[in-house]
Tab-separated table of C-alpha atoms and ligand atoms in Angstrom:
chain	number	residue	atom	x	y	z
A	1	MET	CA	133.492	-160.131	-187.402
A	2	SER	CA	130.955	-161.000	-184.731
A	3	HIS	CA	131.456	-160.750	-180.962
A	4	LEU	CA	129.950	-163.139	-178.445
A	5	VAL	CA	128.422	-161.395	-175.391
A	6	THR	CA	126.536	-162.694	-172.393
A	7	LEU	CA	123.330	-160.677	-172.000
A	8	ILE	CA	122.028	-160.763	-168.417
A	9	PRO	CA	118.668	-158.948	-168.493
A	10	GLY	CA	118.428	-159.012	-164.661
A	11	ASP	CA	115.230	-158.070	-162.858
A	12	GLY	CA	113.224	-155.033	-161.861
A	13	ILE	CA	113.811	-152.490	-164.623
A	14	GLY	CA	116.793	-154.508	-165.881
A	15	PRO	CA	115.092	-156.350	-168.778
A	16	GLU	CA	113.537	-153.117	-170.107
A	17	VAL	CA	116.771	-151.109	-170.137
A	18	ALA	CA	118.911	-154.026	-171.332
A	19	HIS	CA	116.558	-154.571	-174.254
A	20	ALA	CA	116.929	-150.881	-175.266
A	21	ALA	CA	120.713	-151.141	-175.097
A	22	ARG	CA	120.782	-154.316	-177.198
A	23	ARG	CA	118.599	-152.621	-179.863
A	24	ALA	CA	120.930	-149.582	-179.928
A	25	VAL	CA	123.940	-151.846	-180.647
A	26	ASP	CA	122.027	-153.700	-183.346
A	27	ALA	CA	121.131	-150.344	-184.969
A	28	THR	CA	124.831	-149.492	-185.350
A	29	GLY	CA	125.364	-152.581	-187.510
A	30	VAL	CA	127.978	-154.012	-185.168
A	31	SER	CA	127.471	-157.774	-185.156
A	32	ILE	CA	126.996	-159.291	-181.694
A	33	ASP	CA	125.856	-162.842	-180.835
A	34	TRP	CA	123.979	-162.437	-177.619
A	35	GLU	CA	123.973	-165.397	-175.240
A	36	ILE	CA	121.150	-164.857	-172.761
A	37	ALA	CA	121.892	-165.747	-169.125
A	38	GLU	CA	119.070	-165.610	-166.631
A	39	LEU	CA	120.015	-164.022	-163.304
A	40	ASN	CA	117.361	-162.590	-160.999
A	41	ALA	CA	116.162	-162.731	-157.385
A	42	ALA	CA	113.861	-165.715	-158.115
A	43	LEU	CA	116.772	-167.740	-159.553
A	44	ILE	CA	119.006	-166.820	-156.633
A	45	LEU	CA	116.396	-168.050	-154.198
A	46	LYS	CA	115.883	-171.237	-156.256
A	47	THR	CA	119.588	-172.101	-156.607
A	48	GLY	CA	120.656	-170.754	-153.197
A	49	GLU	CA	123.549	-168.962	-154.884
A	50	SER	CA	124.116	-165.231	-155.560
A	51	LEU	CA	125.967	-166.202	-158.703
A	52	PRO	CA	124.571	-169.376	-160.225
A	53	GLN	CA	127.029	-171.546	-162.126
A	54	SER	CA	125.071	-171.106	-165.365
A	55	VAL	CA	125.997	-167.417	-165.435
A	56	VAL	CA	129.670	-168.085	-164.681
A	57	ASP	CA	129.746	-170.754	-167.437
A	58	SER	CA	128.371	-168.311	-169.939
A	59	LEU	CA	130.861	-165.588	-168.949
A	60	ASN	CA	133.665	-168.150	-169.180
A	61	ARG	CA	132.671	-168.697	-172.765
A	62	THR	CA	132.165	-165.048	-173.728
A	63	ARG	CA	134.471	-163.142	-171.314
A	64	VAL	CA	132.179	-160.120	-171.606
A	65	GLY	CA	128.712	-159.316	-170.363
A	66	LEU	CA	126.003	-156.676	-170.722
A	67	LYS	CA	124.073	-156.784	-167.497
A	68	GLY	CA	120.848	-155.259	-166.226
A	69	PRO	CA	120.610	-154.711	-162.482
A	70	VAL	CA	119.714	-157.671	-160.267
A	71	ALA	CA	118.011	-157.229	-156.902
A	72	THR	CA	119.696	-159.153	-154.085
A	73	PRO	CA	117.010	-161.034	-152.127
A	74	ILE	CA	116.724	-159.488	-148.663
A	75	GLY	CA	117.353	-161.911	-145.801
A	76	GLY	CA	118.734	-165.381	-146.339
A	77	GLY	CA	122.286	-164.068	-146.137
A	78	PHE	CA	122.761	-163.684	-149.928
A	79	ALA	CA	125.807	-161.684	-151.028
A	80	SER	CA	125.167	-158.852	-153.461
A	81	VAL	CA	125.225	-160.204	-157.018
A	82	ASN	CA	127.584	-157.476	-158.147
A	83	VAL	CA	129.983	-158.046	-155.255
A	84	ALA	CA	129.931	-161.794	-156.038
A	85	LEU	CA	130.534	-161.185	-159.752
A	86	ARG	CA	133.387	-158.759	-159.113
A	87	LYS	CA	135.142	-161.134	-156.740
A	88	ARG	CA	134.582	-164.286	-158.758
A	89	LEU	CA	135.759	-162.778	-162.064
A	90	ASP	CA	138.297	-160.466	-160.434
A	91	LEU	CA	136.700	-157.394	-162.039
A	92	TYR	CA	138.901	-155.076	-160.061
A	93	ALA	CA	138.185	-151.765	-161.744
A	94	ASN	CA	134.775	-150.121	-161.602
A	95	VAL	CA	134.836	-147.356	-164.209
A	96	ARG	CA	132.179	-144.683	-164.081
A	97	PRO	CA	132.294	-141.839	-166.595
A	98	VAL	CA	130.338	-138.759	-165.522
A	99	HIS	CA	129.686	-136.555	-168.493
A	100	SER	CA	127.084	-133.801	-168.628
A	101	LEU	CA	124.956	-133.547	-171.718
A	102	PRO	CA	123.808	-130.098	-172.752
A	103	GLY	CA	120.147	-129.389	-172.043
A	104	ILE	CA	119.651	-131.936	-169.252
A	105	ALA	CA	117.799	-130.056	-166.568
A	106	SER	CA	119.922	-130.624	-163.482
A	107	ARG	CA	121.045	-128.043	-160.973
A	108	PHE	CA	124.381	-128.131	-162.750
A	109	SER	CA	123.115	-127.871	-166.306
A	110	ASP	CA	125.325	-124.861	-167.065
A	111	VAL	CA	128.515	-126.574	-165.942
A	112	ASN	CA	130.702	-128.744	-168.202
A	113	ILE	CA	131.246	-131.908	-166.178
A	114	ASP	CA	133.534	-134.537	-167.667
A	115	MET	CA	135.160	-136.844	-165.153
A	116	VAL	CA	135.820	-140.570	-164.827
A	117	ILE	CA	135.764	-142.297	-161.470
A	118	PHE	CA	137.920	-145.390	-160.960
A	119	ARG	CA	136.708	-147.325	-157.962
A	120	GLU	CA	138.652	-150.325	-156.592
A	121	ASN	CA	136.134	-153.173	-156.719
A	122	THR	CA	137.384	-156.170	-154.758
A	123	GLU	CA	138.182	-155.209	-151.174
A	124	ASP	CA	137.782	-152.449	-148.555
A	125	LEU	CA	134.688	-152.779	-146.348
A	126	TYR	CA	133.082	-154.864	-149.134
A	127	SER	CA	135.300	-157.812	-148.277
A	128	GLY	CA	132.343	-158.872	-146.132
A	129	ILE	CA	134.421	-159.734	-143.067
A	130	GLU	CA	132.164	-158.922	-140.138
A	131	HIS	CA	132.327	-160.320	-136.674
A	132	GLU	CA	130.033	-160.196	-133.693
A	133	VAL	CA	132.514	-159.809	-130.850
A	134	ILE	CA	129.924	-160.099	-128.142
A	135	PRO	CA	126.153	-159.535	-128.469
A	136	ASP	CA	125.535	-155.955	-129.653
A	137	VAL	CA	129.153	-155.330	-130.545
A	138	VAL	CA	130.076	-155.912	-134.205
A	139	THR	CA	133.281	-155.196	-136.145
A	140	GLY	CA	133.537	-154.862	-139.920
A	141	ILE	CA	137.023	-155.175	-141.399
A	142	LYS	CA	138.400	-152.780	-143.968
A	143	VAL	CA	140.863	-154.690	-146.155
A	144	ILE	CA	143.331	-152.681	-148.214
A	145	THR	CA	146.197	-154.389	-149.995
A	146	ARG	CA	149.157	-153.129	-151.987
A	147	THR	CA	148.309	-155.408	-154.921
A	148	ALA	CA	144.776	-154.080	-155.335
A	149	SER	CA	145.700	-150.472	-154.681
A	150	ILE	CA	148.566	-150.483	-157.193
A	151	ARG	CA	146.517	-152.084	-159.924
A	152	ILE	CA	143.573	-149.659	-159.631
A	153	ALA	CA	145.971	-146.710	-159.583
A	154	GLU	CA	147.809	-148.106	-162.624
A	155	TYR	CA	144.534	-148.607	-164.383
A	156	ALA	CA	143.471	-145.004	-163.749
A	157	PHE	CA	146.817	-143.556	-164.888
A	158	LYS	CA	146.868	-145.807	-167.939
A	159	PHE	CA	143.397	-144.638	-168.892
A	160	ALA	CA	144.384	-140.949	-168.309
A	161	ASP	CA	147.438	-141.368	-170.436
A	162	GLN	CA	145.648	-143.108	-173.320
A	163	LEU	CA	142.812	-140.571	-173.438
A	164	GLY	CA	144.982	-137.515	-172.964
A	165	ARG	CA	143.514	-136.665	-169.613
A	166	LYS	CA	145.504	-134.186	-167.538
A	167	LYS	CA	144.937	-134.914	-163.891
A	168	VAL	CA	144.354	-137.833	-161.527
A	169	THR	CA	142.986	-137.179	-158.015
A	170	ALA	CA	143.271	-139.837	-155.341
A	171	ILE	CA	140.390	-139.735	-152.789
A	172	HIS	CA	141.066	-141.078	-149.295
A	173	LYS	CA	140.652	-140.692	-145.525
A	174	ALA	CA	144.256	-141.310	-144.532
A	175	ASN	CA	144.062	-138.716	-141.787
A	176	ILE	CA	141.813	-141.082	-139.803
A	177	MET	CA	142.526	-144.556	-141.280
A	178	LYS	CA	146.250	-144.039	-141.185
A	179	LEU	CA	147.274	-147.597	-141.943
A	180	ALA	CA	144.613	-148.660	-144.473
A	181	ASP	CA	144.209	-145.446	-146.400
A	182	GLY	CA	147.857	-144.582	-145.781
A	183	LEU	CA	148.770	-147.717	-147.765
A	184	PHE	CA	146.265	-146.822	-150.535
A	185	LEU	CA	147.752	-143.352	-150.800
A	186	ARG	CA	151.374	-144.605	-150.869
A	187	CYS	CA	150.462	-146.876	-153.775
A	188	CYS	CA	148.813	-144.023	-155.659
A	189	ARG	CA	151.858	-141.813	-155.090
A	190	GLU	CA	154.161	-144.555	-156.308
A	191	VAL	CA	152.176	-144.913	-159.546
A	192	ALA	CA	151.968	-141.098	-159.898
A	193	GLU	CA	155.766	-140.853	-159.694
A	194	ARG	CA	156.016	-143.228	-162.654
A	195	ASN	CA	153.650	-140.940	-164.640
A	196	PRO	CA	155.087	-137.466	-164.171
A	197	GLU	CA	153.364	-136.069	-167.285
A	198	ILE	CA	149.991	-136.420	-165.514
A	199	GLU	CA	149.188	-134.013	-162.664
A	200	TYR	CA	148.530	-135.874	-159.435
A	201	LYS	CA	146.417	-134.542	-156.560
A	202	GLU	CA	144.965	-135.898	-153.336
A	203	LEU	CA	141.767	-135.010	-151.579
A	204	ILE	CA	140.245	-136.222	-148.335
A	205	VAL	CA	136.850	-137.773	-149.135
A	206	ASP	CA	134.739	-135.289	-147.183
A	207	ASN	CA	136.457	-132.340	-148.857
A	208	ALA	CA	136.168	-134.130	-152.227
A	209	SER	CA	132.394	-134.445	-151.717
A	210	MET	CA	132.055	-130.736	-151.165
A	211	GLN	CA	134.354	-129.876	-154.093
A	212	LEU	CA	132.370	-132.220	-156.365
A	213	VAL	CA	129.246	-130.196	-155.599
A	214	ILE	CA	130.665	-126.664	-155.736
A	215	ARG	CA	133.138	-127.092	-158.641
A	216	PRO	CA	132.567	-130.392	-160.422
A	217	GLU	CA	134.123	-129.051	-163.628
A	218	THR	CA	137.592	-129.082	-162.004
A	219	PHE	CA	137.654	-132.900	-161.724
A	220	ASP	CA	139.200	-135.073	-164.369
A	221	VAL	CA	140.149	-138.662	-163.363
A	222	LEU	CA	139.421	-139.797	-159.748
A	223	VAL	CA	140.782	-142.949	-158.185
A	224	THR	CA	139.519	-144.269	-154.879
A	225	GLU	CA	138.690	-147.259	-152.718
A	226	ASN	CA	135.540	-149.349	-153.007
A	227	MET	CA	133.245	-147.673	-150.466
A	228	PHE	CA	134.180	-144.053	-151.219
A	229	GLY	CA	133.887	-144.851	-154.936
A	230	ASP	CA	130.406	-146.225	-154.489
A	231	ILE	CA	129.186	-143.179	-152.681
A	232	LEU	CA	131.026	-140.560	-154.775
A	233	SER	CA	129.887	-142.059	-158.040
A	234	ASP	CA	126.217	-141.832	-157.025
A	235	LEU	CA	126.832	-138.239	-155.919
A	236	ALA	CA	128.445	-137.551	-159.284
A	237	ALA	CA	125.501	-139.173	-161.124
A	238	GLY	CA	123.312	-136.626	-159.324
A	239	LEU	CA	125.278	-133.817	-160.985
A	240	ILE	CA	124.356	-134.998	-164.492
A	241	GLY	CA	120.683	-135.801	-164.154
A	242	GLY	CA	120.596	-138.847	-161.839
A	243	MET	CA	121.004	-142.615	-161.909
A	244	GLY	CA	119.266	-142.953	-165.274
A	245	MET	CA	122.161	-141.141	-166.964
A	246	ALA	CA	125.160	-142.892	-165.308
A	247	PRO	CA	126.858	-145.784	-167.175
A	248	SER	CA	129.491	-148.060	-165.637
A	249	ALA	CA	131.819	-150.945	-166.363
A	250	ASP	CA	133.447	-153.590	-164.175
A	251	ILE	CA	136.715	-154.560	-165.749
A	252	GLY	CA	139.433	-157.086	-164.978
A	253	ASP	CA	142.323	-158.603	-166.862
A	254	LYS	CA	140.283	-161.455	-168.318
A	255	TYR	CA	136.625	-160.444	-168.091
A	256	ALA	CA	134.478	-157.304	-168.329
A	257	VAL	CA	130.874	-156.663	-167.398
A	258	PHE	CA	129.021	-153.484	-168.477
A	259	GLN	CA	125.953	-152.322	-166.615
A	260	PRO	CA	124.251	-149.117	-165.497
A	261	SER	CA	125.295	-147.677	-162.149
A	262	HIS	CA	121.737	-147.896	-160.847
A	263	GLY	CA	119.956	-150.790	-159.145
A	264	SER	CA	116.814	-152.638	-160.078
A	265	ALA	CA	114.585	-149.726	-159.005
A	266	PRO	CA	111.725	-151.831	-157.631
A	267	ASP	CA	109.658	-148.648	-157.133
A	268	ILE	CA	109.264	-148.169	-160.863
A	269	ALA	CA	109.741	-151.739	-162.165
A	270	GLY	CA	107.129	-152.937	-164.636
A	271	LYS	CA	105.829	-149.412	-165.246
A	272	GLY	CA	107.808	-148.982	-168.476
A	273	ILE	CA	109.121	-145.561	-167.410
A	274	ALA	CA	112.775	-146.329	-166.576
A	275	ASN	CA	115.409	-144.216	-168.302
A	276	PRO	CA	117.443	-146.553	-170.558
A	277	ILE	CA	120.229	-144.055	-171.290
A	278	ALA	CA	122.609	-145.295	-168.528
A	279	THR	CA	122.462	-148.820	-169.973
A	280	ILE	CA	122.768	-147.581	-173.534
A	281	LEU	CA	125.908	-145.601	-172.612
A	282	SER	CA	127.225	-148.687	-170.793
A	283	VAL	CA	126.945	-150.743	-173.952
A	284	ALA	CA	128.871	-148.009	-175.810
A	285	MET	CA	131.648	-148.573	-173.228
A	286	MET	CA	131.532	-152.252	-174.066
A	287	LEU	CA	131.951	-151.532	-177.780
A	288	ASP	CA	135.007	-149.358	-176.954
A	289	TRP	CA	136.414	-152.123	-174.783
A	290	PHE	CA	136.451	-154.588	-177.713
A	291	ASP	CA	138.953	-152.135	-179.199
A	292	HIS	CA	138.203	-152.965	-182.786
A	293	PRO	CA	137.714	-150.228	-185.440
A	294	GLU	CA	134.196	-151.455	-186.187
A	295	THR	CA	133.102	-151.522	-182.518
A	296	ARG	CA	134.737	-148.176	-181.781
A	297	ARG	CA	132.721	-146.738	-184.679
A	298	GLY	CA	129.555	-148.279	-183.101
A	299	ALA	CA	130.396	-146.767	-179.726
A	300	GLY	CA	130.856	-143.331	-181.253
A	301	LEU	CA	127.577	-143.665	-183.074
A	302	ILE	CA	125.669	-144.543	-179.936
A	303	ARG	CA	127.205	-141.602	-177.973
A	304	ARG	CA	126.457	-139.165	-180.775
A	305	ALA	CA	122.889	-140.546	-181.092
A	306	VAL	CA	122.311	-140.113	-177.366
A	307	GLU	CA	123.686	-136.561	-177.412
A	308	GLN	CA	121.480	-135.601	-180.401
A	309	VAL	CA	118.357	-137.203	-178.908
A	310	MET	CA	118.917	-135.570	-175.506
A	311	SER	CA	119.478	-132.157	-177.097
A	312	ASN	CA	115.714	-132.111	-177.756
A	313	PRO	CA	114.122	-131.267	-174.412
A	314	SER	CA	110.952	-133.199	-175.258
A	315	ASN	CA	112.985	-136.435	-175.353
A	316	ARG	CA	112.865	-137.167	-171.642
A	317	THR	CA	111.711	-140.045	-169.435
A	318	ALA	CA	109.889	-139.369	-166.140
A	319	ASP	CA	113.088	-139.163	-164.010
A	320	LEU	CA	114.061	-136.114	-166.098
A	321	GLY	CA	110.543	-134.649	-166.023
A	322	GLY	CA	109.472	-135.889	-169.433
A	323	PRO	CA	106.683	-137.970	-170.938
A	324	LEU	CA	108.579	-140.772	-172.772
A	325	SER	CA	108.385	-144.404	-171.867
A	326	THR	CA	111.463	-146.621	-171.791
A	327	THR	CA	110.520	-148.065	-175.189
A	328	GLU	CA	109.900	-144.631	-176.719
A	329	MET	CA	113.231	-143.284	-175.468
A	330	GLY	CA	114.966	-146.461	-176.735
A	331	ASN	CA	113.280	-145.980	-180.105
A	332	ARG	CA	114.524	-142.410	-180.386
A	333	VAL	CA	118.115	-143.569	-179.839
A	334	VAL	CA	117.749	-146.517	-182.166
A	335	THR	CA	116.312	-144.348	-184.934
A	336	GLN	CA	119.095	-141.797	-184.493
A	337	CYS	CA	121.781	-144.570	-184.536
A	338	GLY	CA	120.263	-145.909	-187.724
A	339	GLN	CA	120.312	-142.485	-189.376
A	340	LEU	CA	123.871	-141.741	-188.312
A	341	SER	CA	125.135	-145.094	-189.583
A	342	GLU	CA	123.611	-144.630	-193.051
B	401	ATP	P1	118.589	-151.869	-155.570
B	401	ATP	O1	118.221	-152.419	-154.235
B	401	ATP	O2	118.453	-152.873	-156.665
B	401	ATP	O3	119.926	-151.159	-155.592
B	401	ATP	P2	117.281	-149.294	-155.215
B	401	ATP	O4	115.881	-148.831	-155.502
B	401	ATP	O5	117.766	-149.257	-153.822
B	401	ATP	O6	117.472	-150.744	-155.930
B	401	ATP	P3	118.228	-147.885	-157.434
B	401	ATP	O7	117.617	-148.956	-158.231
B	401	ATP	O8	119.575	-147.435	-157.901
B	401	ATP	O9	118.312	-148.309	-155.980
B	401	ATP	O10	117.224	-146.656	-157.449
B	401	ATP	C1	117.411	-145.451	-156.713
B	401	ATP	C2	116.350	-144.476	-157.182
B	401	ATP	O11	116.660	-144.054	-158.528
B	401	ATP	C3	114.955	-145.092	-157.244
B	401	ATP	O12	114.039	-144.099	-156.862
B	401	ATP	C4	114.782	-145.427	-158.702
B	401	ATP	O13	113.463	-145.419	-159.122
B	401	ATP	C5	115.596	-144.385	-159.398
B	401	ATP	N1	116.151	-144.942	-160.631
B	401	ATP	C6	117.206	-145.829	-160.717
B	401	ATP	N2	117.445	-146.125	-161.960
B	401	ATP	C7	116.588	-145.449	-162.737
B	401	ATP	C8	116.337	-145.369	-164.146
B	401	ATP	N3	117.084	-146.034	-165.040
B	401	ATP	N4	115.367	-144.554	-164.587
B	401	ATP	C9	114.614	-143.845	-163.711
B	401	ATP	N5	114.802	-143.889	-162.357
B	401	ATP	C10	115.753	-144.676	-161.879
């Protein structure tokens, strides 16, 4: 059985890391028909749209995408590509697993970190409702709805239940934003009551930030709003070696797009030194999402290959203090996938 996937190489370091991820899948023997969709800053400027129709048409055919990062052109009022994609396809759950690999030299290398952050993806301050009241006075509106809060909480609890996770922690700032975050929290509590077998906790976002740094091993599943989720998931990526190690998925009821948590990294684009592991782990999430025995086997192979490759301290790209290029690192994982699948 073959699966049809839209491959959006993106720009900056996107094409390099997306290529490595595609090769890793191919090495597992899982059959994917890749439909390439161009999406980059140049195309956005040319079409005048953050999300050109050609990309939406492809995703309408395939329902699933593997995406490299895309830089949003600065100025010209373009919406972020990811925000546009999430709203247009109703990709309401941003899922970011944060899993430490033994041997990665981070300040937390002796700590076993294994958490998954569920970030609501469609509203909050990202709704883009800003208003200049009078010159030099601007308001930005935080939108929180019951519908979106319930569904992200349900998604997080469902995931926790399916994977045998023990605890869900809701992160909020309801002590200050009493109405908006108060509603988010009420929705999380309501879903928690329906799932009594899973421990439920709440943490105020500033406290959560400190706890994530001093005892990251105590976190399991986190559920939060859009803005807090964005910030906390980058913080969490820093605990496991940085942006090059942090995969992510944007999932809705009809569509799913898998991409690394990082951006297009213009500072290192074209140098061939980007770490492809975040994108390779994102494509493993995609294979799990297909939920087919063959693709689940492929996802497991990729994860094991990454763990085995990273257990050798000389297998490191520059962000982790090593000498390997993007292609060399990709080759190591591809070779390991090939050996494991024999
Ligand atoms: P954008 O505007 O597209 O979000 P950015 O540079 O603001 O780009 P990131 O692309 O996430 O944000 O990069 C943040 C930092 O992390 C940069 O210094 C970048 O070089 C580094 N970085 C991001 N991804 C990787 C990667 N895969 N490998 C190595 N370094 C990376």
